[in-house]
Amino acid sequence: MLYVKEDSKSTSTSEAPPVSTPSTPPVAESTPPSTAPLDTSSESSGTPAGPGGPSGGPSGGPSGSGFGITYDPYRNDNNCKSAKEVVADFAKMGAYSSVRIYGASCDQVPNVLEAARQQKTMKVLAGISPEACDDPALRKKEIAGLISAAGGDWSIFSAISVCNENIQRALGSSKVDGEVQKVLAVRQEVADALYQAKYVGEVFIVDTPNAFKKFPSLCRASKKTGANVHPFFNPQTTAFKAEPFFTTEVGLLAELCGNEIWATETGWPHDGGSNDQAKPGIEEQKAYLDALDVKYAGQKHKIWLHTAYDCLWKKDTTGTHGAEKYWGIIR
């Protein structure tokens, strides 16, 4: 998760230290877009959410009603959750249309697929991790794990994402141009391998609006764009004005990329420190999520709220404002 304010210093919350950058083969040509972007042109006819969100959940924000949601398989002490614990987590997430995961650690792919199947209608937005984007051997292992877990049935997958925010982490460095070429090549490599295994969905790069604005080839490489859009990291944006900020960013990306925009992360922390006018809080989180619920009724399957549960295993940096642990919606 990284903030999106243009020309600002970024902050990273990657789960592991970076590894060496491999050489990569040439990138295949981009696939022309064939789908409409997330519609940001007018408000829907949705009804404002009541206490606890539209489904009356415990979160202070929407408890589902068609949104996707992000998830990680770690306990508060950073150890892996068991398959049983993952199923228990998902039992509280049944109203969400899709769950986004970021990699393959802790056996999360098979565990999450099984937990999602028990929810009957839930999809999974799986991912090749940022670490695997940098490590060819790990990438090969993660691709093989996805194919094995699918078992020939890809119907549960919303899509496959690759290289979460790898370019944002490289912005401002001398290696960023090479990183762009590497990420594009990784996307093609992953897509080729999965399509050979009879996967028929989309494989797309996930990064921030900043990264896509500076390097639009990243979002034009596929029929969908996965963008992590976080108004909290714009210090001039309050929770009560965050939805217009989100909508503006998504609209700019739709125009730039010319394809369908999926907001693969957006949310608001309920605790922690302030980022100038962007202040965390339960009511602030609820206000932003409820505004999205109204604005994007009928399109919420293209938005993944961040995140299902607080991540007490995470560590704050200067740029996370003491809030990194407290984005959880289900409490």
mmCIF file of C-alpha atoms in Angstrom:
data_model
loop_
_atom_site.group_PDB
_atom_site.id
_atom_site.type_symbol
_atom_site.label_atom_id
_atom_site.label_comp_id
_atom_site.label_asym_id
_atom_site.label_seq_id
_atom_site.Cartn_x
_atom_site.Cartn_y
_atom_site.Cartn_z
ATOM 1 C CA MET A 1 0.000 0.000 0.000
ATOM 2 C CA LEU A 2 1.402 3.343 -1.077
ATOM 3 C CA TYR A 3 -0.111 6.756 -1.309
ATOM 4 C CA VAL A 4 -1.014 8.367 -4.590
ATOM 5 C CA LYS A 5 -0.471 12.119 -4.305
ATOM 6 C CA GLU A 6 1.403 13.346 -7.362
ATOM 7 C CA ASP A 7 5.017 14.454 -6.868
ATOM 8 C CA SER A 8 5.107 13.375 -3.232
ATOM 9 C CA LYS A 9 7.512 11.048 -1.476
ATOM 10 C CA SER A 10 6.144 7.500 -1.403
ATOM 11 C CA THR A 11 6.118 5.054 1.477
ATOM 12 C CA SER A 12 6.268 1.307 1.148
ATOM 13 C CA THR A 13 4.662 -1.413 3.223
ATOM 14 C CA SER A 14 6.003 -4.450 1.409
ATOM 15 C CA GLU A 15 6.061 -7.582 3.510
ATOM 16 C CA ALA A 16 9.658 -8.605 2.828
ATOM 17 C CA PRO A 17 12.960 -6.912 1.975
ATOM 18 C CA PRO A 18 13.708 -6.508 -1.718
ATOM 19 C CA VAL A 19 15.747 -9.112 -3.531
ATOM 20 C CA SER A 20 18.041 -8.867 -6.535
ATOM 21 C CA THR A 21 16.615 -7.881 -9.895
ATOM 22 C CA PRO A 22 16.925 -10.534 -12.623
ATOM 23 C CA SER A 23 17.303 -9.962 -16.317
ATOM 24 C CA THR A 24 14.126 -10.527 -18.317
ATOM 25 C CA PRO A 25 13.113 -11.433 -21.871
ATOM 26 C CA PRO A 26 11.597 -8.922 -24.297
ATOM 27 C CA VAL A 27 8.013 -7.898 -23.605
ATOM 28 C CA ALA A 28 5.224 -8.921 -25.928
ATOM 29 C CA GLU A 29 2.955 -6.267 -27.397
ATOM 30 C CA SER A 30 0.159 -4.947 -25.211
ATOM 31 C CA THR A 31 -3.326 -6.347 -25.563
ATOM 32 C CA PRO A 32 -5.805 -3.755 -26.850
ATOM 33 C CA PRO A 33 -8.551 -2.863 -24.371
ATOM 34 C CA SER A 34 -12.033 -4.211 -24.914
ATOM 35 C CA THR A 35 -13.872 -3.278 -21.721
ATOM 36 C CA ALA A 36 -15.366 -0.113 -20.305
ATOM 37 C CA PRO A 37 -13.690 1.749 -17.430
ATOM 38 C CA LEU A 38 -15.108 2.025 -13.932
ATOM 39 C CA ASP A 39 -17.842 4.637 -14.382
ATOM 40 C CA THR A 40 -17.135 7.760 -12.316
ATOM 41 C CA SER A 41 -19.408 10.113 -14.225
ATOM 42 C CA SER A 42 -22.452 10.316 -11.972
ATOM 43 C CA GLU A 43 -23.819 9.192 -8.646
ATOM 44 C CA SER A 44 -25.768 5.992 -8.486
ATOM 45 C CA SER A 45 -29.250 5.755 -7.080
ATOM 46 C CA GLY A 46 -27.987 3.924 -4.018
ATOM 47 C CA THR A 47 -29.300 4.664 -0.559
ATOM 48 C CA PRO A 48 -26.914 5.990 2.083
ATOM 49 C CA ALA A 49 -25.829 3.338 4.532
ATOM 50 C CA GLY A 50 -27.208 3.250 8.028
ATOM 51 C CA PRO A 51 -25.319 2.471 11.229
ATOM 52 C CA GLY A 52 -22.674 -0.174 10.674
ATOM 53 C CA GLY A 53 -22.792 0.189 6.892
ATOM 54 C CA PRO A 54 -25.272 -1.130 4.348
ATOM 55 C CA SER A 55 -25.290 -4.629 5.800
ATOM 56 C CA GLY A 56 -25.270 -3.541 9.423
ATOM 57 C CA GLY A 57 -21.846 -5.043 10.075
ATOM 58 C CA PRO A 58 -19.604 -4.418 13.082
ATOM 59 C CA SER A 59 -17.057 -2.371 11.206
ATOM 60 C CA GLY A 60 -18.373 1.177 11.182
ATOM 61 C CA GLY A 61 -18.269 0.917 7.379
ATOM 62 C CA PRO A 62 -19.799 -1.253 4.683
ATOM 63 C CA SER A 63 -19.696 -4.927 5.610
ATOM 64 C CA GLY A 64 -19.977 -6.137 2.061
ATOM 65 C CA SER A 65 -22.869 -5.669 -0.341
ATOM 66 C CA GLY A 66 -20.747 -6.463 -3.373
ATOM 67 C CA PHE A 67 -17.387 -4.843 -2.621
ATOM 68 C CA GLY A 68 -14.209 -6.851 -2.829
ATOM 69 C CA ILE A 69 -11.863 -6.855 0.154
ATOM 70 C CA THR A 70 -8.149 -7.481 0.698
ATOM 71 C CA TYR A 71 -6.845 -10.187 3.017
ATOM 72 C CA ASP A 72 -3.578 -11.535 4.382
ATOM 73 C CA PRO A 73 -2.972 -14.881 6.140
ATOM 74 C CA TYR A 74 -0.873 -13.705 9.088
ATOM 75 C CA ARG A 75 -1.513 -13.751 12.818
ATOM 76 C CA ASN A 76 -0.683 -10.719 14.922
ATOM 77 C CA ASP A 77 2.720 -12.254 15.738
ATOM 78 C CA ASN A 78 3.456 -12.540 11.971
ATOM 79 C CA ASN A 79 3.180 -16.339 11.982
ATOM 80 C CA CYS A 80 0.970 -18.100 9.472
ATOM 81 C CA LYS A 81 -2.707 -18.644 10.077
ATOM 82 C CA SER A 82 -3.872 -22.230 9.774
ATOM 83 C CA ALA A 83 -6.367 -23.352 7.148
ATOM 84 C CA LYS A 84 -8.969 -23.529 9.923
ATOM 85 C CA GLU A 85 -8.261 -19.929 10.960
ATOM 86 C CA VAL A 86 -8.584 -18.753 7.352
ATOM 87 C CA VAL A 87 -11.977 -20.462 7.072
ATOM 88 C CA ALA A 88 -13.058 -18.771 10.310
ATOM 89 C CA ASP A 89 -11.977 -15.380 8.940
ATOM 90 C CA PHE A 90 -13.904 -15.940 5.726
ATOM 91 C CA ALA A 91 -17.034 -16.861 7.651
ATOM 92 C CA LYS A 92 -17.203 -13.164 8.603
ATOM 93 C CA MET A 93 -16.538 -12.009 5.028
ATOM 94 C CA GLY A 94 -19.402 -13.677 3.207
ATOM 95 C CA ALA A 95 -21.013 -10.466 1.958
ATOM 96 C CA TYR A 96 -17.933 -9.518 -0.065
ATOM 97 C CA SER A 97 -17.876 -10.448 -3.734
ATOM 98 C CA SER A 98 -14.137 -11.102 -4.062
ATOM 99 C CA VAL A 99 -11.093 -11.391 -1.826
ATOM 100 C CA ARG A 100 -7.705 -10.105 -2.939
ATOM 101 C CA ILE A 101 -4.525 -11.878 -1.832
ATOM 102 C CA TYR A 102 -0.981 -10.823 -2.687
ATOM 103 C CA GLY A 103 1.135 -13.948 -2.988
ATOM 104 C CA ALA A 104 1.562 -17.559 -1.928
ATOM 105 C CA SER A 105 3.158 -17.530 1.528
ATOM 106 C CA CYS A 106 1.571 -19.533 4.355
ATOM 107 C CA ASP A 107 -0.191 -21.849 1.866
ATOM 108 C CA GLN A 108 -2.591 -18.979 1.313
ATOM 109 C CA VAL A 109 -3.611 -19.899 -2.223
ATOM 110 C CA PRO A 110 -5.112 -23.341 -1.433
ATOM 111 C CA ASN A 111 -6.363 -22.186 1.976
ATOM 112 C CA VAL A 112 -8.052 -19.088 0.595
ATOM 113 C CA LEU A 113 -9.547 -20.930 -2.374
ATOM 114 C CA GLU A 114 -11.085 -23.505 -0.049
ATOM 115 C CA ALA A 115 -12.420 -20.827 2.316
ATOM 116 C CA ALA A 116 -13.840 -18.832 -0.611
ATOM 117 C CA ARG A 117 -15.521 -21.909 -2.077
ATOM 118 C CA GLN A 118 -17.297 -22.445 1.227
ATOM 119 C CA GLN A 119 -18.840 -18.986 0.760
ATOM 120 C CA LYS A 120 -20.383 -20.269 -2.525
ATOM 121 C CA THR A 121 -20.350 -17.049 -4.589
ATOM 122 C CA MET A 122 -17.049 -15.462 -3.536
ATOM 123 C CA LYS A 123 -14.249 -14.937 -6.089
ATOM 124 C CA VAL A 124 -10.512 -14.587 -5.491
ATOM 125 C CA LEU A 125 -8.191 -11.963 -6.978
ATOM 126 C CA ALA A 126 -4.906 -13.832 -6.594
ATOM 127 C CA GLY A 127 -1.459 -12.357 -7.002
ATOM 128 C CA ILE A 128 2.134 -13.035 -7.895
ATOM 129 C CA SER A 129 3.933 -11.376 -4.986
ATOM 130 C CA PRO A 130 6.289 -8.379 -5.241
ATOM 131 C CA GLU A 131 9.089 -10.637 -4.027
ATOM 132 C CA ALA A 132 8.371 -13.165 -6.797
ATOM 133 C CA CYS A 133 8.410 -10.320 -9.293
ATOM 134 C CA ASP A 134 12.074 -9.883 -8.360
ATOM 135 C CA ASP A 135 12.983 -13.568 -7.953
ATOM 136 C CA PRO A 136 12.572 -15.882 -10.986
ATOM 137 C CA ALA A 137 12.737 -19.089 -8.911
ATOM 138 C CA LEU A 138 10.098 -17.877 -6.477
ATOM 139 C CA ARG A 139 7.965 -16.650 -9.369
ATOM 140 C CA LYS A 140 8.076 -20.077 -11.006
ATOM 141 C CA LYS A 141 7.036 -21.651 -7.699
ATOM 142 C CA GLU A 142 4.126 -19.235 -7.231
ATOM 143 C CA ILE A 143 2.889 -19.781 -10.793
ATOM 144 C CA ALA A 144 3.023 -23.548 -10.278
ATOM 145 C CA GLY A 145 1.166 -23.161 -6.991
ATOM 146 C CA LEU A 146 -1.657 -21.233 -8.655
ATOM 147 C CA ILE A 147 -1.999 -23.847 -11.370
ATOM 148 C CA SER A 148 -1.988 -26.674 -8.837
ATOM 149 C CA ALA A 149 -4.525 -24.996 -6.543
ATOM 150 C CA ALA A 150 -6.864 -24.267 -9.450
ATOM 151 C CA GLY A 151 -6.838 -27.925 -10.431
ATOM 152 C CA GLY A 152 -8.045 -27.092 -13.925
ATOM 153 C CA ASP A 153 -11.021 -25.039 -12.673
ATOM 154 C CA TRP A 154 -10.275 -21.317 -12.926
ATOM 155 C CA SER A 155 -13.866 -20.173 -12.416
ATOM 156 C CA ILE A 156 -13.279 -18.909 -8.872
ATOM 157 C CA PHE A 157 -10.608 -16.397 -9.942
ATOM 158 C CA SER A 158 -11.570 -12.762 -10.571
ATOM 159 C CA ALA A 159 -8.143 -12.185 -12.140
ATOM 160 C CA ILE A 160 -4.432 -12.564 -11.402
ATOM 161 C CA SER A 161 -2.364 -9.534 -10.409
ATOM 162 C CA VAL A 162 1.409 -9.179 -10.554
ATOM 163 C CA CYS A 163 4.131 -7.062 -8.915
ATOM 164 C CA ASN A 164 2.111 -5.064 -6.380
ATOM 165 C CA GLU A 165 3.579 -1.515 -6.330
ATOM 166 C CA ASN A 166 7.037 -2.542 -7.505
ATOM 167 C CA ILE A 167 7.269 0.584 -9.652
ATOM 168 C CA GLN A 168 6.092 2.944 -6.915
ATOM 169 C CA ARG A 169 8.890 1.651 -4.723
ATOM 170 C CA ALA A 170 11.378 2.406 -7.501
ATOM 171 C CA LEU A 171 10.152 5.915 -8.384
ATOM 172 C CA GLY A 172 12.892 8.501 -8.064
ATOM 173 C CA SER A 173 15.674 5.937 -8.341
ATOM 174 C CA SER A 174 18.070 5.364 -11.201
ATOM 175 C CA LYS A 175 16.751 1.826 -11.672
ATOM 176 C CA VAL A 176 13.126 2.732 -12.356
ATOM 177 C CA ASP A 177 13.279 2.427 -16.153
ATOM 178 C CA GLY A 178 14.756 -1.040 -15.870
ATOM 179 C CA GLU A 179 12.169 -1.942 -13.256
ATOM 180 C CA VAL A 180 9.379 -0.955 -15.639
ATOM 181 C CA GLN A 181 10.741 -3.240 -18.356
ATOM 182 C CA LYS A 182 11.159 -6.048 -15.848
ATOM 183 C CA VAL A 183 7.594 -5.753 -14.543
ATOM 184 C CA LEU A 184 6.176 -5.714 -18.064
ATOM 185 C CA ALA A 185 8.173 -8.831 -18.901
ATOM 186 C CA VAL A 186 7.034 -10.558 -15.703
ATOM 187 C CA ARG A 187 3.397 -9.868 -16.533
ATOM 188 C CA GLN A 188 3.873 -11.438 -19.951
ATOM 189 C CA GLU A 189 5.709 -14.431 -18.490
ATOM 190 C CA VAL A 190 2.968 -15.062 -15.925
ATOM 191 C CA ALA A 191 0.204 -14.630 -18.506
ATOM 192 C CA ASP A 192 1.869 -17.040 -20.932
ATOM 193 C CA ALA A 193 2.287 -19.713 -18.252
ATOM 194 C CA LEU A 194 -1.271 -19.406 -16.961
ATOM 195 C CA TYR A 195 -2.852 -19.368 -20.407
ATOM 196 C CA GLN A 196 -0.978 -22.568 -21.214
ATOM 197 C CA ALA A 197 -2.713 -24.011 -18.133
ATOM 198 C CA LYS A 198 -6.128 -23.067 -19.600
ATOM 199 C CA TYR A 199 -6.622 -19.928 -17.504
ATOM 200 C CA VAL A 200 -8.772 -17.515 -19.524
ATOM 201 C CA GLY A 201 -8.988 -14.439 -17.270
ATOM 202 C CA GLU A 202 -6.928 -11.264 -17.084
ATOM 203 C CA VAL A 203 -3.356 -10.889 -15.811
ATOM 204 C CA PHE A 204 -2.553 -7.283 -14.916
ATOM 205 C CA ILE A 205 -0.009 -5.155 -13.096
ATOM 206 C CA VAL A 206 -1.045 -3.463 -9.846
ATOM 207 C CA ASP A 207 0.543 -0.155 -8.897
ATOM 208 C CA THR A 208 -0.350 3.378 -7.809
ATOM 209 C CA PRO A 209 -1.797 6.181 -9.921
ATOM 210 C CA ASN A 210 1.578 7.936 -9.661
ATOM 211 C CA ALA A 211 3.339 4.967 -11.238
ATOM 212 C CA PHE A 212 0.820 4.627 -14.066
ATOM 213 C CA LYS A 213 0.877 8.349 -14.820
ATOM 214 C CA LYS A 214 4.655 8.295 -15.169
ATOM 215 C CA PHE A 215 4.763 4.986 -17.060
ATOM 216 C CA PRO A 216 1.434 4.417 -18.854
ATOM 217 C CA SER A 217 2.801 1.378 -20.688
ATOM 218 C CA LEU A 218 2.249 -0.483 -17.416
ATOM 219 C CA CYS A 219 -1.512 -0.053 -17.500
ATOM 220 C CA ARG A 220 -1.814 -0.428 -21.258
ATOM 221 C CA ALA A 221 -0.266 -3.896 -21.165
ATOM 222 C CA SER A 222 -3.589 -5.563 -20.370
ATOM 223 C CA LYS A 223 -7.352 -5.135 -20.652
ATOM 224 C CA LYS A 224 -7.651 -4.100 -17.003
ATOM 225 C CA THR A 225 -5.666 -1.791 -14.743
ATOM 226 C CA GLY A 226 -5.258 -2.558 -11.036
ATOM 227 C CA ALA A 227 -4.703 0.641 -9.047
ATOM 228 C CA ASN A 228 -4.213 1.084 -5.299
ATOM 229 C CA VAL A 229 -5.881 4.431 -4.573
ATOM 230 C CA HIS A 230 -5.552 5.788 -1.020
ATOM 231 C CA PRO A 231 -6.887 9.298 -0.310
ATOM 232 C CA PHE A 232 -5.544 9.105 3.273
ATOM 233 C CA PHE A 233 -2.029 9.690 1.959
ATOM 234 C CA ASN A 234 -3.012 13.009 0.418
ATOM 235 C CA PRO A 235 -2.567 15.365 3.399
ATOM 236 C CA GLN A 236 -5.151 17.842 2.075
ATOM 237 C CA THR A 237 -7.944 15.256 1.902
ATOM 238 C CA THR A 238 -10.261 14.594 4.829
ATOM 239 C CA ALA A 239 -12.232 11.365 5.091
ATOM 240 C CA PHE A 240 -15.383 13.301 4.282
ATOM 241 C CA LYS A 241 -13.915 14.466 0.955
ATOM 242 C CA ALA A 242 -12.059 11.268 0.132
ATOM 243 C CA GLU A 243 -14.587 9.833 -2.306
ATOM 244 C CA PRO A 244 -14.209 12.752 -4.780
ATOM 245 C CA PHE A 245 -10.428 12.330 -4.576
ATOM 246 C CA PHE A 246 -10.797 8.616 -5.334
ATOM 247 C CA THR A 247 -13.212 9.300 -8.177
ATOM 248 C CA THR A 248 -10.905 11.879 -9.743
ATOM 249 C CA GLU A 249 -7.923 9.522 -9.614
ATOM 250 C CA VAL A 250 -9.894 6.653 -11.163
ATOM 251 C CA GLY A 251 -11.248 8.936 -13.879
ATOM 252 C CA LEU A 252 -7.778 10.164 -14.790
ATOM 253 C CA LEU A 253 -6.529 6.594 -15.013
ATOM 254 C CA ALA A 254 -9.433 5.526 -17.207
ATOM 255 C CA GLU A 255 -8.594 8.310 -19.648
ATOM 256 C CA LEU A 256 -4.865 7.589 -19.539
ATOM 257 C CA CYS A 257 -5.002 3.801 -19.744
ATOM 258 C CA GLY A 258 -8.021 3.385 -22.004
ATOM 259 C CA ASN A 259 -9.191 0.239 -20.264
ATOM 260 C CA GLU A 260 -11.205 -1.000 -17.303
ATOM 261 C CA ILE A 261 -9.999 0.334 -13.943
ATOM 262 C CA TRP A 262 -10.165 -1.931 -10.914
ATOM 263 C CA ALA A 263 -9.410 -0.206 -7.612
ATOM 264 C CA THR A 264 -7.467 -3.055 -6.058
ATOM 265 C CA GLU A 265 -7.032 -1.223 -2.738
ATOM 266 C CA THR A 266 -8.791 1.689 -1.130
ATOM 267 C CA GLY A 267 -9.722 2.360 2.467
ATOM 268 C CA TRP A 268 -9.220 4.527 5.516
ATOM 269 C CA PRO A 269 -7.545 3.741 8.864
ATOM 270 C CA HIS A 270 -9.668 3.761 12.009
ATOM 271 C CA ASP A 271 -6.733 4.488 14.350
ATOM 272 C CA GLY A 272 -3.181 5.826 14.334
ATOM 273 C CA GLY A 273 -1.688 9.228 13.626
ATOM 274 C CA SER A 274 -2.909 11.977 11.333
ATOM 275 C CA ASN A 275 -1.568 12.988 7.939
ATOM 276 C CA ASP A 276 -2.333 16.698 8.268
ATOM 277 C CA GLN A 277 -6.044 17.001 7.356
ATOM 278 C CA ALA A 278 -6.361 13.259 6.780
ATOM 279 C CA LYS A 279 -7.229 11.968 10.227
ATOM 280 C CA PRO A 280 -7.901 8.342 11.146
ATOM 281 C CA GLY A 281 -10.966 7.296 13.107
ATOM 282 C CA ILE A 282 -13.912 4.927 13.176
ATOM 283 C CA GLU A 283 -16.333 7.594 11.995
ATOM 284 C CA GLU A 284 -13.868 8.746 9.348
ATOM 285 C CA GLN A 285 -13.489 5.214 8.019
ATOM 286 C CA LYS A 286 -17.243 4.758 7.963
ATOM 287 C CA ALA A 287 -17.790 8.075 6.188
ATOM 288 C CA TYR A 288 -15.425 7.210 3.345
ATOM 289 C CA LEU A 289 -16.622 3.650 2.857
ATOM 290 C CA ASP A 290 -20.267 4.677 2.983
ATOM 291 C CA ALA A 291 -19.597 7.380 0.376
ATOM 292 C CA LEU A 292 -18.098 4.750 -1.925
ATOM 293 C CA ASP A 293 -21.087 2.521 -1.265
ATOM 294 C CA VAL A 294 -23.442 5.230 -2.527
ATOM 295 C CA LYS A 295 -21.325 6.466 -5.419
ATOM 296 C CA TYR A 296 -20.478 3.066 -6.845
ATOM 297 C CA ALA A 297 -23.618 1.010 -6.290
ATOM 298 C CA GLY A 298 -23.655 -1.534 -9.092
ATOM 299 C CA GLN A 299 -19.886 -1.273 -9.637
ATOM 300 C CA LYS A 300 -18.565 -2.368 -6.253
ATOM 301 C CA HIS A 301 -17.192 -5.609 -7.667
ATOM 302 C CA LYS A 302 -14.471 -3.415 -9.213
ATOM 303 C CA ILE A 303 -13.374 -2.021 -5.811
ATOM 304 C CA TRP A 304 -11.424 -3.918 -3.130
ATOM 305 C CA LEU A 305 -11.678 -2.332 0.298
ATOM 306 C CA HIS A 306 -8.475 -2.393 2.332
ATOM 307 C CA THR A 307 -8.466 -4.479 4.473
ATOM 308 C CA ALA A 308 -10.545 -7.203 6.124
ATOM 309 C CA TYR A 309 -8.787 -7.232 9.517
ATOM 310 C CA ASP A 310 -6.246 -5.103 11.333
ATOM 311 C CA CYS A 311 -2.656 -6.135 10.568
ATOM 312 C CA LEU A 312 -0.963 -5.846 13.953
ATOM 313 C CA TRP A 313 2.071 -7.681 12.580
ATOM 314 C CA LYS A 314 2.930 -4.755 10.309
ATOM 315 C CA LYS A 315 5.491 -2.087 11.153
ATOM 316 C CA ASP A 316 5.023 1.621 10.649
ATOM 317 C CA THR A 317 7.440 3.855 8.787
ATOM 318 C CA THR A 318 7.659 7.632 8.731
ATOM 319 C CA GLY A 319 5.213 7.837 5.862
ATOM 320 C CA THR A 320 2.520 5.546 7.321
ATOM 321 C CA HIS A 321 1.640 7.979 10.138
ATOM 322 C CA GLY A 322 1.300 5.350 12.849
ATOM 323 C CA ALA A 323 -1.765 3.943 11.090
ATOM 324 C CA GLU A 324 -0.340 0.988 9.165
ATOM 325 C CA LYS A 325 -1.824 -1.620 11.517
ATOM 326 C CA TYR A 326 -5.322 -0.154 11.666
ATOM 327 C CA TRP A 327 -7.008 -0.349 8.269
ATOM 328 C CA GLY A 328 -9.145 -3.349 9.232
ATOM 329 C CA ILE A 329 -12.874 -3.133 8.529
ATOM 330 C CA ILE A 330 -14.165 -6.207 10.338
ATOM 331 C CA ARG A 331 -13.836 -5.737 14.086
#
